[in-house]
Amino acid sequence: MKLSLEQAQIRDRIVGAFGSPQVAKQLIETWASSNGLDTSKAYEFFRPKHARQPWQAMIWQAYIPPKFTFILWLGIRERLSTRDRLAFLQEETSCSLCINRSESAKHLFFDCPFSERVPKMAWHQPPYVNHPMCNQMAKERED
């Protein structure tokens, strides 16, 4: 079987990973289909795989609205468009709620006196009492 340029490049990366051209050829042949190379199998092999984080199982739940999950996910990954991250666009970086400190995801979720009231109110509502997410947030606040 003659390899295309793309297949040869993939083979070279696999040989670099496993050290054997025979293993590389066998693996590429398992990816072959009647239409050529099945790129999804090649992508799955090469894509970076990271260990699941403990918080992932808590936030990706069917009963949590996607917009809340997405905002929480951005916050955990420190990718929210907070004022500290947008400082290059404006001069003001102080928190718009308390005006005492620089607005960051950590400040908004854990340190701001105004946002601190929200979980306290939510935890007293029946659906959220002893919910794993509330327990995790309380643990983060203590640390």
CSV table of C-alpha atoms in Angstrom, one decimal:
chain,number,residue,atom,x,y,z
A,1,MET,CA,0.0,0.0,0.0
A,2,LYS,CA,1.5,3.3,-1.1
A,3,LEU,CA,1.1,6.1,1.4
A,4,SER,CA,0.0,9.6,0.6
A,5,LEU,CA,2.0,12.6,1.8
A,6,GLU,CA,-0.4,13.1,4.7
A,7,GLN,CA,-0.2,9.5,5.7
A,8,ALA,CA,3.6,9.6,5.5
A,9,GLN,CA,3.7,12.6,7.8
A,10,ILE,CA,1.4,10.8,10.2
A,11,ARG,CA,3.6,7.7,10.0
A,12,ASP,CA,6.7,9.8,10.8
A,13,ARG,CA,5.0,11.2,13.9
A,14,ILE,CA,3.9,7.7,15.0
A,15,VAL,CA,7.4,6.2,14.4
A,16,GLY,CA,8.7,9.0,16.5
A,17,ALA,CA,6.3,8.1,19.3
A,18,PHE,CA,6.7,4.3,19.1
A,19,GLY,CA,10.1,3.9,17.4
A,20,SER,CA,8.9,1.3,14.9
A,21,PRO,CA,7.9,1.7,11.3
A,22,GLN,CA,6.0,-1.6,11.4
A,23,VAL,CA,3.8,-0.4,14.3
A,24,ALA,CA,3.2,2.9,12.5
A,25,LYS,CA,2.2,1.2,9.3
A,26,GLN,CA,-0.2,-1.2,11.2
A,27,LEU,CA,-1.8,1.7,13.0
A,28,ILE,CA,-2.3,3.7,9.8
A,29,GLU,CA,-3.8,0.7,8.1
A,30,THR,CA,-6.5,0.5,10.8
A,31,TRP,CA,-7.4,4.1,10.1
A,32,ALA,CA,-7.8,3.4,6.3
A,33,SER,CA,-11.2,3.2,4.8
A,34,SER,CA,-12.6,2.9,1.3
A,35,ASN,CA,-12.6,6.7,1.0
A,36,GLY,CA,-9.0,7.0,2.2
A,37,LEU,CA,-7.8,8.0,5.6
A,38,ASP,CA,-10.3,8.2,8.4
A,39,THR,CA,-9.2,11.5,9.8
A,40,SER,CA,-11.3,11.2,13.0
A,41,LYS,CA,-9.3,8.2,14.1
A,42,ALA,CA,-6.0,10.0,13.4
A,43,TYR,CA,-7.3,13.1,15.2
A,44,GLU,CA,-8.3,11.0,18.2
A,45,PHE,CA,-4.8,9.5,18.3
A,46,PHE,CA,-2.9,12.8,18.1
A,47,ARG,CA,-5.2,15.1,20.1
A,48,PRO,CA,-3.9,16.0,23.6
A,49,LYS,CA,-5.7,14.1,26.3
A,50,HIS,CA,-5.9,15.6,29.8
A,51,ALA,CA,-7.0,14.0,33.0
A,52,ARG,CA,-10.6,14.8,33.9
A,53,GLN,CA,-10.8,17.4,36.6
A,54,PRO,CA,-13.0,16.7,39.7
A,55,TRP,CA,-15.2,19.8,39.1
A,56,GLN,CA,-16.1,18.7,35.5
A,57,ALA,CA,-18.6,16.1,36.7
A,58,MET,CA,-20.3,18.7,38.9
A,59,ILE,CA,-20.8,21.5,36.4
A,60,TRP,CA,-21.8,19.5,33.3
A,61,GLN,CA,-25.2,18.3,34.5
A,62,ALA,CA,-28.4,18.2,32.4
A,63,TYR,CA,-30.4,20.2,35.0
A,64,ILE,CA,-27.9,23.1,35.1
A,65,PRO,CA,-28.7,25.6,32.3
A,66,PRO,CA,-25.9,25.6,29.7
A,67,LYS,CA,-25.3,29.4,30.0
A,68,PHE,CA,-24.6,29.0,33.8
A,69,THR,CA,-22.4,26.0,33.1
A,70,PHE,CA,-20.5,27.8,30.4
A,71,ILE,CA,-19.9,30.9,32.6
A,72,LEU,CA,-18.7,28.7,35.5
A,73,TRP,CA,-16.4,26.8,33.1
A,74,LEU,CA,-14.9,30.1,31.9
A,75,GLY,CA,-14.5,31.2,35.4
A,76,ILE,CA,-12.7,28.1,36.5
A,77,ARG,CA,-10.4,28.3,33.5
A,78,GLU,CA,-9.8,32.0,34.3
A,79,ARG,CA,-11.1,33.1,30.9
A,80,LEU,CA,-14.0,35.4,31.9
A,81,SER,CA,-13.9,38.8,30.4
A,82,THR,CA,-13.3,40.6,33.7
A,83,ARG,CA,-11.8,44.0,34.0
A,84,ASP,CA,-8.4,42.8,34.9
A,85,ARG,CA,-8.3,40.8,31.6
A,86,LEU,CA,-9.6,43.8,29.7
A,87,ALA,CA,-7.3,46.4,31.3
A,88,PHE,CA,-5.7,47.1,27.9
A,89,LEU,CA,-9.1,48.5,26.7
A,90,GLN,CA,-9.9,50.8,29.6
A,91,GLU,CA,-8.3,52.5,32.5
A,92,GLU,CA,-10.7,51.3,35.2
A,93,THR,CA,-10.1,47.8,36.6
A,94,SER,CA,-11.8,48.1,40.0
A,95,CYS,CA,-14.8,45.8,40.7
A,96,SER,CA,-18.0,47.4,39.6
A,97,LEU,CA,-19.9,45.9,42.6
A,98,CYS,CA,-17.6,46.9,45.5
A,99,ILE,CA,-15.1,49.3,43.9
A,100,ASN,CA,-12.5,48.2,46.5
A,101,ARG,CA,-10.4,45.7,44.5
A,102,SER,CA,-9.4,44.8,41.0
A,103,GLU,CA,-12.2,42.9,39.3
A,104,SER,CA,-11.0,39.3,38.6
A,105,ALA,CA,-12.8,36.0,38.4
A,106,LYS,CA,-11.5,35.0,41.8
A,107,HIS,CA,-12.6,38.3,43.3
A,108,LEU,CA,-16.1,38.1,41.7
A,109,PHE,CA,-16.8,34.5,42.8
A,110,PHE,CA,-15.0,34.3,46.1
A,111,ASP,CA,-13.8,37.7,47.5
A,112,CYS,CA,-16.3,40.3,46.6
A,113,PRO,CA,-18.6,41.2,49.6
A,114,PHE,CA,-21.6,41.7,47.3
A,115,SER,CA,-21.3,38.4,45.4
A,116,GLU,CA,-20.6,36.6,48.7
A,117,ARG,CA,-24.3,37.1,49.6
A,118,VAL,CA,-25.6,35.2,46.5
A,119,PRO,CA,-24.4,31.6,47.5
A,120,LYS,CA,-25.6,32.2,51.1
A,121,MET,CA,-29.1,33.0,49.8
A,122,ALA,CA,-29.1,30.2,47.2
A,123,TRP,CA,-27.9,27.5,49.8
A,124,HIS,CA,-31.0,28.2,51.9
A,125,GLN,CA,-33.3,27.3,49.0
A,126,PRO,CA,-34.4,23.7,49.0
A,127,PRO,CA,-33.0,22.5,45.6
A,128,TYR,CA,-29.5,23.6,46.5
A,129,VAL,CA,-29.0,22.5,50.1
A,130,ASN,CA,-26.1,20.1,50.2
A,131,HIS,CA,-25.6,20.1,46.5
A,132,PRO,CA,-22.0,19.0,45.5
A,133,MET,CA,-21.4,22.3,43.7
A,134,CYS,CA,-22.3,24.3,46.8
A,135,ASN,CA,-20.1,22.2,49.0
A,136,GLN,CA,-17.2,22.6,46.5
A,137,MET,CA,-17.7,26.4,46.5
A,138,ALA,CA,-17.7,26.5,50.3
A,139,LYS,CA,-14.5,24.4,50.4
A,140,GLU,CA,-12.9,26.8,47.9
A,141,ARG,CA,-13.9,29.8,50.0
A,142,GLU,CA,-12.2,28.3,53.1
A,143,ASP,CA,-8.9,27.7,51.2
